[in-house]
Tab-separated table of C-alpha atoms in Angstrom:
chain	number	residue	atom	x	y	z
F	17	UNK	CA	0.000	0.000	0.000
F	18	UNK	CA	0.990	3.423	-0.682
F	19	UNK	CA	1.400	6.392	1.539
F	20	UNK	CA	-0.651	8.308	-0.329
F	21	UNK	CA	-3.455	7.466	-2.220
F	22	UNK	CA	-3.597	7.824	-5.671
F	23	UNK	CA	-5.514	10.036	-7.355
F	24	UNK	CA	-8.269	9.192	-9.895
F	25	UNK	CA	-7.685	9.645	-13.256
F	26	UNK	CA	-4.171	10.002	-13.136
F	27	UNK	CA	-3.714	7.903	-16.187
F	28	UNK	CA	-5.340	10.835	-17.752
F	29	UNK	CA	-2.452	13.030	-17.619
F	30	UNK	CA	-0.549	14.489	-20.872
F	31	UNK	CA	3.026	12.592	-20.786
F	32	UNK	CA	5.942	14.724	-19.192
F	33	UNK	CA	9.114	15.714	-22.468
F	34	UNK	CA	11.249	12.945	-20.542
F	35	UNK	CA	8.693	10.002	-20.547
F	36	UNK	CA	8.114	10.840	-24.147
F	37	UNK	CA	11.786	10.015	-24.927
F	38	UNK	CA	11.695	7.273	-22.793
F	39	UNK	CA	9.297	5.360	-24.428
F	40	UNK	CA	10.157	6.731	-27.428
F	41	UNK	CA	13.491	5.074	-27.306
F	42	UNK	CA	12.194	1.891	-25.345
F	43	UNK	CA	9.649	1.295	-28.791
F	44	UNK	CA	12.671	1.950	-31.134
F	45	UNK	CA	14.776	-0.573	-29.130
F	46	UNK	CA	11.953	-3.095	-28.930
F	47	UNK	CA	11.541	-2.755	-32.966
F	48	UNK	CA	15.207	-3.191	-33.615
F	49	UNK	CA	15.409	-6.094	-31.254
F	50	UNK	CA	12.563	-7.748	-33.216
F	51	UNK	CA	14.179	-7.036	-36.569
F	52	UNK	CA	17.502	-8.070	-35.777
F	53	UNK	CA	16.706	-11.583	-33.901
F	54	UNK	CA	15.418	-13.248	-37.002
F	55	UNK	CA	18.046	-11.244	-39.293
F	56	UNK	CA	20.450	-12.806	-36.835
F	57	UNK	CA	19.131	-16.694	-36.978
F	58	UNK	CA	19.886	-16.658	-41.133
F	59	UNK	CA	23.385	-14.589	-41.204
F	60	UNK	CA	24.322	-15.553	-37.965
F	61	UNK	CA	27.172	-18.604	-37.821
F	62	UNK	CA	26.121	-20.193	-34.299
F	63	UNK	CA	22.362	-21.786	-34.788
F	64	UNK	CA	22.336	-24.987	-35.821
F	65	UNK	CA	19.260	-25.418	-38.250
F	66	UNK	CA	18.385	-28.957	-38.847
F	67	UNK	CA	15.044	-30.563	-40.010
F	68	UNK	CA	12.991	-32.960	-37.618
F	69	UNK	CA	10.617	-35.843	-38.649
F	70	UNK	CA	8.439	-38.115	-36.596
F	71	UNK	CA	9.417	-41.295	-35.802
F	72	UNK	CA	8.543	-44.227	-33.460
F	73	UNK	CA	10.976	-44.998	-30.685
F	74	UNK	CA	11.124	-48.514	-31.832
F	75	UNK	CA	11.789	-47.570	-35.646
F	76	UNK	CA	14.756	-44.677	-34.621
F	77	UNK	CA	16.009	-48.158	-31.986
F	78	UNK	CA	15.733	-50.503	-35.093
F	79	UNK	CA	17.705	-47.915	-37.799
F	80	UNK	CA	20.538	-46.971	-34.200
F	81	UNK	CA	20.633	-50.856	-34.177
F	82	UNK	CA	21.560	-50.754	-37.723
F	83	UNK	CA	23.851	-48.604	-38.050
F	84	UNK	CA	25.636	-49.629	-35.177
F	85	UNK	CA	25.984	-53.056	-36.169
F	86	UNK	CA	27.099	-51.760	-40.024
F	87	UNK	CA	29.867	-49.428	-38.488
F	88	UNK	CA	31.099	-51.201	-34.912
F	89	UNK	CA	34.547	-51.297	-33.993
F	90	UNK	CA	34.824	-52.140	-30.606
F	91	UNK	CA	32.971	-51.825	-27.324
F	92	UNK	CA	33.733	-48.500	-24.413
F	93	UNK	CA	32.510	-49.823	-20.936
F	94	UNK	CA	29.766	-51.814	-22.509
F	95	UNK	CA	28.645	-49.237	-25.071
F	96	UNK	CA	29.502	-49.613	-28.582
F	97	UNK	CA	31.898	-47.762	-30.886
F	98	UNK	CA	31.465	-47.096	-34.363
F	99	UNK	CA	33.388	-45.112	-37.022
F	100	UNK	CA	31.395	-44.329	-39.769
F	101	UNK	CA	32.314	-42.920	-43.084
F	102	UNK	CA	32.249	-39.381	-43.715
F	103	UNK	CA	29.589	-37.885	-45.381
F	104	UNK	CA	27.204	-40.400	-43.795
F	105	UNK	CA	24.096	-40.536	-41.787
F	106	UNK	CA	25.242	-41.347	-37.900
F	107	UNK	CA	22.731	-42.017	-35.139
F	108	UNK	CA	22.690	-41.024	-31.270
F	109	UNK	CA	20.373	-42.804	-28.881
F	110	UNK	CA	19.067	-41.376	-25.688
F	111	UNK	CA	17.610	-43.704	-23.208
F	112	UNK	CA	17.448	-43.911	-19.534
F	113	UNK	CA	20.506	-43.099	-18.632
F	114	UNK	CA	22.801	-43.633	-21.361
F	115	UNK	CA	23.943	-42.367	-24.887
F	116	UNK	CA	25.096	-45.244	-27.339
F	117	UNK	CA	26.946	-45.686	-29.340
F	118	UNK	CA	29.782	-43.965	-28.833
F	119	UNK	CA	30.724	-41.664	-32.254
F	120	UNK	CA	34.686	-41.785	-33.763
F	121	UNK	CA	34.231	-39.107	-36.242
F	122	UNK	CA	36.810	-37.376	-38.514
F	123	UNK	CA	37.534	-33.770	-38.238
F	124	UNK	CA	36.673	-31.838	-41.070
F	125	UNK	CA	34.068	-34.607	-42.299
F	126	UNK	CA	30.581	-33.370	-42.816
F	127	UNK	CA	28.015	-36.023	-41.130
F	128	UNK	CA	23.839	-35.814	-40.366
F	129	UNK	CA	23.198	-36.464	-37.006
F	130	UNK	CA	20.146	-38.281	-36.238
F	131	UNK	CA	18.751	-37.534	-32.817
F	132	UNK	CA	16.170	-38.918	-30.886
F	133	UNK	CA	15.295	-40.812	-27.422
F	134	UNK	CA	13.617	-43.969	-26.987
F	135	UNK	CA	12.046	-42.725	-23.536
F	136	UNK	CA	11.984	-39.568	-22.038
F	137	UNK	CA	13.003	-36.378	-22.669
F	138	UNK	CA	16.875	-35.911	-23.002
F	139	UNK	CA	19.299	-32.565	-22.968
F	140	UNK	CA	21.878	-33.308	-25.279
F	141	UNK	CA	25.038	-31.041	-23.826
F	142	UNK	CA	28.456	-31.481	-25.832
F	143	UNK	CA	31.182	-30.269	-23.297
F	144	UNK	CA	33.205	-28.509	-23.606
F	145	UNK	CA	32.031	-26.772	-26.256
F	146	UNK	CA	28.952	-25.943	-25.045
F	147	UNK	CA	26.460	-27.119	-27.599
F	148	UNK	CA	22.786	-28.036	-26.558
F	149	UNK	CA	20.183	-29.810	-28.531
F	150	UNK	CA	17.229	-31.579	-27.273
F	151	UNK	CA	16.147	-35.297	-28.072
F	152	UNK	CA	12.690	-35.356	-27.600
F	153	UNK	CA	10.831	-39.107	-28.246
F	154	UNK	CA	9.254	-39.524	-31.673
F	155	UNK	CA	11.032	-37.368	-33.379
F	156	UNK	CA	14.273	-38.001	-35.106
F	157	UNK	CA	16.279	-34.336	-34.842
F	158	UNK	CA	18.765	-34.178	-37.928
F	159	UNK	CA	21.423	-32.089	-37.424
F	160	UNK	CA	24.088	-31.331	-39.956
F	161	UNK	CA	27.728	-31.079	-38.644
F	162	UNK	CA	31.252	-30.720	-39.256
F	163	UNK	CA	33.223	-31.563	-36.499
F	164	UNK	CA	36.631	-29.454	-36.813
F	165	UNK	CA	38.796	-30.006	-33.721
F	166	UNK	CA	40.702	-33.573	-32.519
F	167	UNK	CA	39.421	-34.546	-28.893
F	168	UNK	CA	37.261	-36.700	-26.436
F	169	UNK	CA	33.895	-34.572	-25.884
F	170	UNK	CA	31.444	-35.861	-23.272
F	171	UNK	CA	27.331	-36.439	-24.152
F	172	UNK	CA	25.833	-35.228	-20.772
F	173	UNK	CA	21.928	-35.205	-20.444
F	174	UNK	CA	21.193	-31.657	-18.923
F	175	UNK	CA	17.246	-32.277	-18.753
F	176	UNK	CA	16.464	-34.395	-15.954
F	177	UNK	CA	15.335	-38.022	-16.846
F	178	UNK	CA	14.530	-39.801	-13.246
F	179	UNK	CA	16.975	-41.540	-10.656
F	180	UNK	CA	20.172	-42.266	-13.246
F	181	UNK	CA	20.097	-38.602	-14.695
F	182	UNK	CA	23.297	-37.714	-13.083
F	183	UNK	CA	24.955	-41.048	-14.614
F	184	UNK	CA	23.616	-40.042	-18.430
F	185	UNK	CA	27.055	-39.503	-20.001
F	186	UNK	CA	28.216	-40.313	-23.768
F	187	UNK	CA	31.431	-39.784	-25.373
F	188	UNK	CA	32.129	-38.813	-28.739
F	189	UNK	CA	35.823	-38.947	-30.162
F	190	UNK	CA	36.946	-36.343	-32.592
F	191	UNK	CA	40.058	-37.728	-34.681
């Protein structure tokens, strides 16, 4: 509550030189904000567009499956590795609480990430870079990317997914 009351109609009032600039210059900002956000999204060099489809859990499991089995090399604390060919289609499964298989790709290769979750609702956090995509169940995220420096990056799930959340963590090898 106020110490004074306020006094009817005071909405009614002609607008003082310094509230006229003010707003003037809030409305201008506001307008070039709005302009410049989707200007920004096309020139811009940091979104990552990709296209999504829908797809069953079971179908994205069965073409993971696939592909993992076409392209595996080995096996990473039970999860396993595959190095595809550039220029290919590679898959990323979220499911409670792991990311498989576990991605060798070459830097400087261009590759279409499919990415999807068989379950819940997964954050898809590439550290330490930073990058965060969502894999949402039924719908296969393709994401275009060209991986351009050598390292181990960790998958880590920053979108809670029930009692193993904190245990959710992929690898992906840059070489």
């Amino acid at each position: 509550m106020s110490i004074q009351a306020i006094k009817p109609g005071w909405w009614q009032k002609p607008l003082d030189g310094q509230e006229k600039i003010w707003l003037s210059i809030a409305f201008v900002w506001c307008l070039v904000i709005t302009i410049i956000m989707p200007w920004w999204h096309v020139v811009g060099s940091h979104n990552m567009s990709g296209e999504y489809h829908k797809i069953t859990g079971g179908d994205f499991s069965m073409l993971t499956d696939q592909f993992i089995e076409k392209y595996k090399v080995g096996m990473d604390e039970g999860i396993p590795v595959v190095v595809p060919p550039a220029n290919s289609d590679i898959f990323l499964r979220g499911a409670q609480w792991e990311w498989d298989p576990v991605l060798k790709l070459k830097a400087g290769s261009t590759y279409r990430l499919h990415l999807s979750s068989i379950d819940v609702n997964h954050g898809v956090s590439i550290q330490p870079v930073n990058m965060n995509f969502q894999a949402v169940p039924g719908y296969d995220s393709i994401l275009t990317i060209t991986p351009t420096t050598k390292g181990e990056y960790r998958i880590i799930c920053n979108e809670f997914c029930g009692a193993g959340h904190h245990t959710m963590i992929g690898k992906l090898v840059i070489e």
